Amino acid sequence: MTEHFEQRARIEKAVAGLDLPKGWDLRVEIRPRRRSLGLELKPGEAVKVLVPPHASLEQVAEFVCGRRSWLAKNIPEARQLAPEFAIKEFVDGEEFALLGRTYRLRLTAGGTPARTERVADALGATEFLYLPHIRVEAIRNAVITLYRDRGLAWAKQHGERYERHGGIQGVRYEVRNLGWRRWGAYSPAKHLVSLHWPLFGLPLELIEYVLVHELAHATRPSGQPHGPAWQRQMNLWMPDWRQRKTALAQAGRRAWMGDCQPT
């Protein structure tokens, strides 16, 4: 470990001396199991230079310099996709999106659980989300529970059609916290589709895309996870899935992931 720490320090010093554009944030990571040099770039994070233990300073410097064009193109794009997650205050009138509808928060004096209701008036109708006026953290948890419960019911209902068409039997669903990097996951061992609860605050066409994405995995196509067989299934079920994937990257960066104003 000490050897890797010292090697990383030497490589970072060498990379810093390459006269790269200001603002490029490159971090070196020694990966003992890697056999070749690589780059990893995720929105909102530094560029990771992935280095096998046997790589020399000269090899790393040559590799990074050889990727200048790639870095110049992709660093700005990744920054445009950096997260700007919404923050909630949990005050009367605040809006919450859930399964394609927008609800206005209304705090009540009673201790009833979270519920939604459509209220009509002379100007039309308004969707309300009723919650007891309690501690902010308790309100937050109640809203998340509502998203999870409604989301799970929606996934089971809308997944049935794809299960029939894809010959999928015995698949299970869950809605939980998957962190801020993933909207969904499929476990072949458990035959389980997992969906991230904040997903259900996004537009319906994006929710459906994530559901279909994971159910395409549940058909257990051969080859790579997102290889030709999986893509054929996606093309069959959702011809515009690539456009929805792009839209998800933009909408998802401003989603509400559970953050709230400190009290």
mmCIF file of N, CA and C in Angstrom, residues 16-74:
data_model
loop_
_atom_site.group_PDB
_atom_site.id
_atom_site.type_symbol
_atom_site.label_atom_id
_atom_site.label_comp_id
_atom_site.label_asym_id
_atom_site.label_seq_id
_atom_site.Cartn_x
_atom_site.Cartn_y
_atom_site.Cartn_z
ATOM 1 N N ALA A 16 1.005 16.446 -13.564
ATOM 2 C CA ALA A 16 0.858 17.889 -13.331
ATOM 3 C C ALA A 16 1.832 18.699 -14.165
ATOM 4 N N GLY A 17 2.944 18.105 -14.571
ATOM 5 C CA GLY A 17 3.937 18.815 -15.363
ATOM 6 C C GLY A 17 3.755 18.683 -16.856
ATOM 7 N N LEU A 18 2.605 18.166 -17.301
ATOM 8 C CA LEU A 18 2.379 17.944 -18.733
ATOM 9 C C LEU A 18 1.824 19.170 -19.450
ATOM 10 N N ASP A 19 1.638 20.267 -18.761
ATOM 11 C CA ASP A 19 1.110 21.488 -19.362
ATOM 12 C C ASP A 19 -0.269 21.246 -19.986
ATOM 13 N N LEU A 20 -1.144 20.588 -19.205
ATOM 14 C CA LEU A 20 -2.515 20.381 -19.652
ATOM 15 C C LEU A 20 -3.327 21.651 -19.402
ATOM 16 N N PRO A 21 -4.446 21.827 -20.074
ATOM 17 C CA PRO A 21 -5.264 23.027 -19.874
ATOM 18 C C PRO A 21 -5.668 23.211 -18.405
ATOM 19 N N LYS A 22 -5.724 24.462 -17.979
ATOM 20 C CA LYS A 22 -6.153 24.747 -16.614
ATOM 21 C C LYS A 22 -7.607 24.308 -16.437
ATOM 22 N N GLY A 23 -7.902 23.766 -15.296
ATOM 23 C CA GLY A 23 -9.264 23.306 -15.023
ATOM 24 C C GLY A 23 -9.462 21.822 -15.238
ATOM 25 N N TRP A 24 -8.511 21.185 -15.921
ATOM 26 C CA TRP A 24 -8.599 19.736 -16.054
ATOM 27 C C TRP A 24 -8.155 19.108 -14.730
ATOM 28 N N ASP A 25 -9.030 18.392 -14.112
ATOM 29 C CA ASP A 25 -8.745 17.788 -12.814
ATOM 30 C C ASP A 25 -8.516 16.290 -13.018
ATOM 31 N N LEU A 26 -7.255 15.876 -13.013
ATOM 32 C CA LEU A 26 -6.901 14.474 -13.219
ATOM 33 C C LEU A 26 -6.394 13.882 -11.914
ATOM 34 N N ARG A 27 -6.934 12.751 -11.534
ATOM 35 C CA ARG A 27 -6.523 12.043 -10.325
ATOM 36 C C ARG A 27 -6.019 10.657 -10.703
ATOM 37 N N VAL A 28 -4.892 10.295 -10.152
ATOM 38 C CA VAL A 28 -4.278 9.001 -10.465
ATOM 39 C C VAL A 28 -4.758 7.957 -9.464
ATOM 40 N N GLU A 29 -5.133 6.795 -9.979
ATOM 41 C CA GLU A 29 -5.493 5.653 -9.128
ATOM 42 C C GLU A 29 -4.686 4.439 -9.580
ATOM 43 N N ILE A 30 -3.977 3.834 -8.645
ATOM 44 C CA ILE A 30 -3.240 2.604 -8.938
ATOM 45 C C ILE A 30 -4.198 1.435 -8.787
ATOM 46 N N ARG A 31 -4.372 0.686 -9.844
ATOM 47 C CA ARG A 31 -5.287 -0.458 -9.843
ATOM 48 C C ARG A 31 -4.465 -1.742 -9.990
ATOM 49 N N PRO A 32 -4.261 -2.488 -8.891
ATOM 50 C CA PRO A 32 -3.401 -3.679 -8.925
ATOM 51 C C PRO A 32 -3.816 -4.723 -9.953
ATOM 52 N N ARG A 33 -5.106 -4.807 -10.267
ATOM 53 C CA ARG A 33 -5.573 -5.856 -11.176
ATOM 54 C C ARG A 33 -5.591 -5.428 -12.643
ATOM 55 N N ARG A 34 -5.338 -4.164 -12.899
ATOM 56 C CA ARG A 34 -5.341 -3.697 -14.289
ATOM 57 C C ARG A 34 -4.069 -4.130 -15.010
ATOM 58 N N ARG A 35 -4.229 -4.372 -16.307
ATOM 59 C CA ARG A 35 -3.083 -4.732 -17.144
ATOM 60 C C ARG A 35 -2.711 -3.603 -18.094
ATOM 61 N N SER A 36 -3.605 -2.625 -18.245
ATOM 62 C CA SER A 36 -3.333 -1.526 -19.173
ATOM 63 C C SER A 36 -3.824 -0.221 -18.575
ATOM 64 N N LEU A 37 -3.324 0.881 -19.121
ATOM 65 C CA LEU A 37 -3.738 2.201 -18.681
ATOM 66 C C LEU A 37 -5.148 2.516 -19.177
ATOM 67 N N GLY A 38 -5.855 3.343 -18.432
ATOM 68 C CA GLY A 38 -7.207 3.702 -18.831
ATOM 69 C C GLY A 38 -7.641 5.017 -18.214
ATOM 70 N N LEU A 39 -8.758 5.534 -18.702
ATOM 71 C CA LEU A 39 -9.358 6.759 -18.174
ATOM 72 C C LEU A 39 -10.790 6.477 -17.754
ATOM 73 N N GLU A 40 -11.222 7.157 -16.702
ATOM 74 C CA GLU A 40 -12.607 7.044 -16.249
ATOM 75 C C GLU A 40 -13.124 8.447 -15.972
ATOM 76 N N LEU A 41 -14.219 8.803 -16.623
ATOM 77 C CA LEU A 41 -14.770 10.149 -16.492
ATOM 78 C C LEU A 41 -16.258 10.054 -16.225
ATOM 79 N N LYS A 42 -16.667 10.536 -15.048
ATOM 80 C CA LYS A 42 -18.075 10.537 -14.670
ATOM 81 C C LYS A 42 -18.508 11.959 -14.355
ATOM 82 N N PRO A 43 -19.768 12.313 -14.685
ATOM 83 C CA PRO A 43 -20.238 13.680 -14.438
ATOM 84 C C PRO A 43 -20.046 14.104 -12.984
ATOM 85 N N GLY A 44 -19.510 15.297 -12.805
ATOM 86 C CA GLY A 44 -19.340 15.836 -11.474
ATOM 87 C C GLY A 44 -18.116 15.354 -10.733
ATOM 88 N N GLU A 45 -17.265 14.570 -11.389
ATOM 89 C CA GLU A 45 -16.079 14.031 -10.728
ATOM 90 C C GLU A 45 -14.819 14.361 -11.529
ATOM 91 N N ALA A 46 -13.681 14.195 -10.852
ATOM 92 C CA ALA A 46 -12.406 14.356 -11.535
ATOM 93 C C ALA A 46 -12.192 13.212 -12.523
ATOM 94 N N VAL A 47 -11.325 13.443 -13.495
ATOM 95 C CA VAL A 47 -10.940 12.381 -14.422
ATOM 96 C C VAL A 47 -9.996 11.437 -13.687
ATOM 97 N N LYS A 48 -10.315 10.158 -13.713
ATOM 98 C CA LYS A 48 -9.450 9.167 -13.078
ATOM 99 C C LYS A 48 -8.510 8.557 -14.113
ATOM 100 N N VAL A 49 -7.230 8.629 -13.827
ATOM 101 C CA VAL A 49 -6.235 7.958 -14.666
ATOM 102 C C VAL A 49 -5.951 6.623 -13.988
ATOM 103 N N LEU A 50 -6.368 5.538 -14.621
ATOM 104 C CA LEU A 50 -6.276 4.211 -14.030
ATOM 105 C C LEU A 50 -4.952 3.571 -14.457
ATOM 106 N N VAL A 51 -4.127 3.273 -13.470
ATOM 107 C CA VAL A 51 -2.753 2.873 -13.747
ATOM 108 C C VAL A 51 -2.460 1.496 -13.156
ATOM 109 N N PRO A 52 -1.976 0.551 -13.963
ATOM 110 C CA PRO A 52 -1.517 -0.733 -13.420
ATOM 111 C C PRO A 52 -0.192 -0.540 -12.679
ATOM 112 N N PRO A 53 0.120 -1.372 -11.707
ATOM 113 C CA PRO A 53 1.329 -1.171 -10.888
ATOM 114 C C PRO A 53 2.630 -1.155 -11.676
ATOM 115 N N HIS A 54 2.658 -1.824 -12.818
ATOM 116 C CA HIS A 54 3.912 -1.935 -13.571
ATOM 117 C C HIS A 54 4.178 -0.750 -14.480
ATOM 118 N N ALA A 55 3.238 0.188 -14.615
ATOM 119 C CA ALA A 55 3.396 1.294 -15.555
ATOM 120 C C ALA A 55 4.468 2.267 -15.082
ATOM 121 N N SER A 56 5.233 2.780 -16.012
ATOM 122 C CA SER A 56 6.280 3.756 -15.697
ATOM 123 C C SER A 56 5.737 5.172 -15.848
ATOM 124 N N LEU A 57 6.486 6.149 -15.328
ATOM 125 C CA LEU A 57 6.087 7.545 -15.459
ATOM 126 C C LEU A 57 5.983 7.942 -16.926
ATOM 127 N N GLU A 58 6.928 7.479 -17.706
ATOM 128 C CA GLU A 58 6.942 7.829 -19.128
ATOM 129 C C GLU A 58 5.718 7.268 -19.850
ATOM 130 N N GLN A 59 5.339 6.024 -19.509
ATOM 131 C CA GLN A 59 4.183 5.401 -20.145
ATOM 132 C C GLN A 59 2.899 6.159 -19.815
ATOM 133 N N VAL A 60 2.768 6.554 -18.558
ATOM 134 C CA VAL A 60 1.572 7.294 -18.152
ATOM 135 C C VAL A 60 1.517 8.651 -18.848
ATOM 136 N N ALA A 61 2.646 9.352 -18.878
ATOM 137 C CA ALA A 61 2.691 10.661 -19.523
ATOM 138 C C ALA A 61 2.341 10.556 -21.003
ATOM 139 N N GLU A 62 2.901 9.562 -21.679
ATOM 140 C CA GLU A 62 2.610 9.362 -23.101
ATOM 141 C C GLU A 62 1.133 9.030 -23.316
ATOM 142 N N PHE A 63 0.592 8.209 -22.417
ATOM 143 C CA PHE A 63 -0.820 7.814 -22.527
ATOM 144 C C PHE A 63 -1.729 9.031 -22.379
ATOM 145 N N VAL A 64 -1.499 9.838 -21.354
ATOM 146 C CA VAL A 64 -2.351 11.013 -21.116
ATOM 147 C C VAL A 64 -2.239 12.001 -22.275
ATOM 148 N N CYS A 65 -1.025 12.248 -22.730
ATOM 149 C CA CYS A 65 -0.845 13.162 -23.863
ATOM 150 C C CYS A 65 -1.549 12.645 -25.116
ATOM 151 N N GLY A 66 -1.561 11.341 -25.292
ATOM 152 C CA GLY A 66 -2.220 10.756 -26.451
ATOM 153 C C GLY A 66 -3.727 10.826 -26.382
ATOM 154 N N ARG A 67 -4.256 11.153 -25.207
ATOM 155 C CA ARG A 67 -5.708 11.242 -25.030
ATOM 156 C C ARG A 67 -6.185 12.686 -24.881
ATOM 157 N N ARG A 68 -5.347 13.642 -25.232
ATOM 158 C CA ARG A 68 -5.723 15.053 -25.075
ATOM 159 C C ARG A 68 -6.998 15.404 -25.842
ATOM 160 N N SER A 69 -7.110 14.911 -27.066
ATOM 161 C CA SER A 69 -8.298 15.228 -27.871
ATOM 162 C C SER A 69 -9.551 14.653 -27.219
ATOM 163 N N TRP A 70 -9.443 13.422 -26.736
ATOM 164 C CA TRP A 70 -10.589 12.783 -26.067
ATOM 165 C C TRP A 70 -10.977 13.562 -24.819
ATOM 166 N N LEU A 71 -9.989 13.959 -24.035
ATOM 167 C CA LEU A 71 -10.257 14.721 -22.814
ATOM 168 C C LEU A 71 -10.862 16.082 -23.144
ATOM 169 N N ALA A 72 -10.352 16.745 -24.165
ATOM 170 C CA ALA A 72 -10.860 18.060 -24.536
ATOM 171 C C ALA A 72 -12.324 18.001 -24.954
ATOM 172 N N LYS A 73 -12.730 16.905 -25.539
ATOM 173 C CA LYS A 73 -14.116 16.736 -25.965
ATOM 174 C C LYS A 73 -15.021 16.327 -24.811
ATOM 175 N N ASN A 74 -14.549 15.405 -23.986
ATOM 176 C CA ASN A 74 -15.441 14.794 -23.000
ATOM 177 C C ASN A 74 -15.503 15.508 -21.657
#
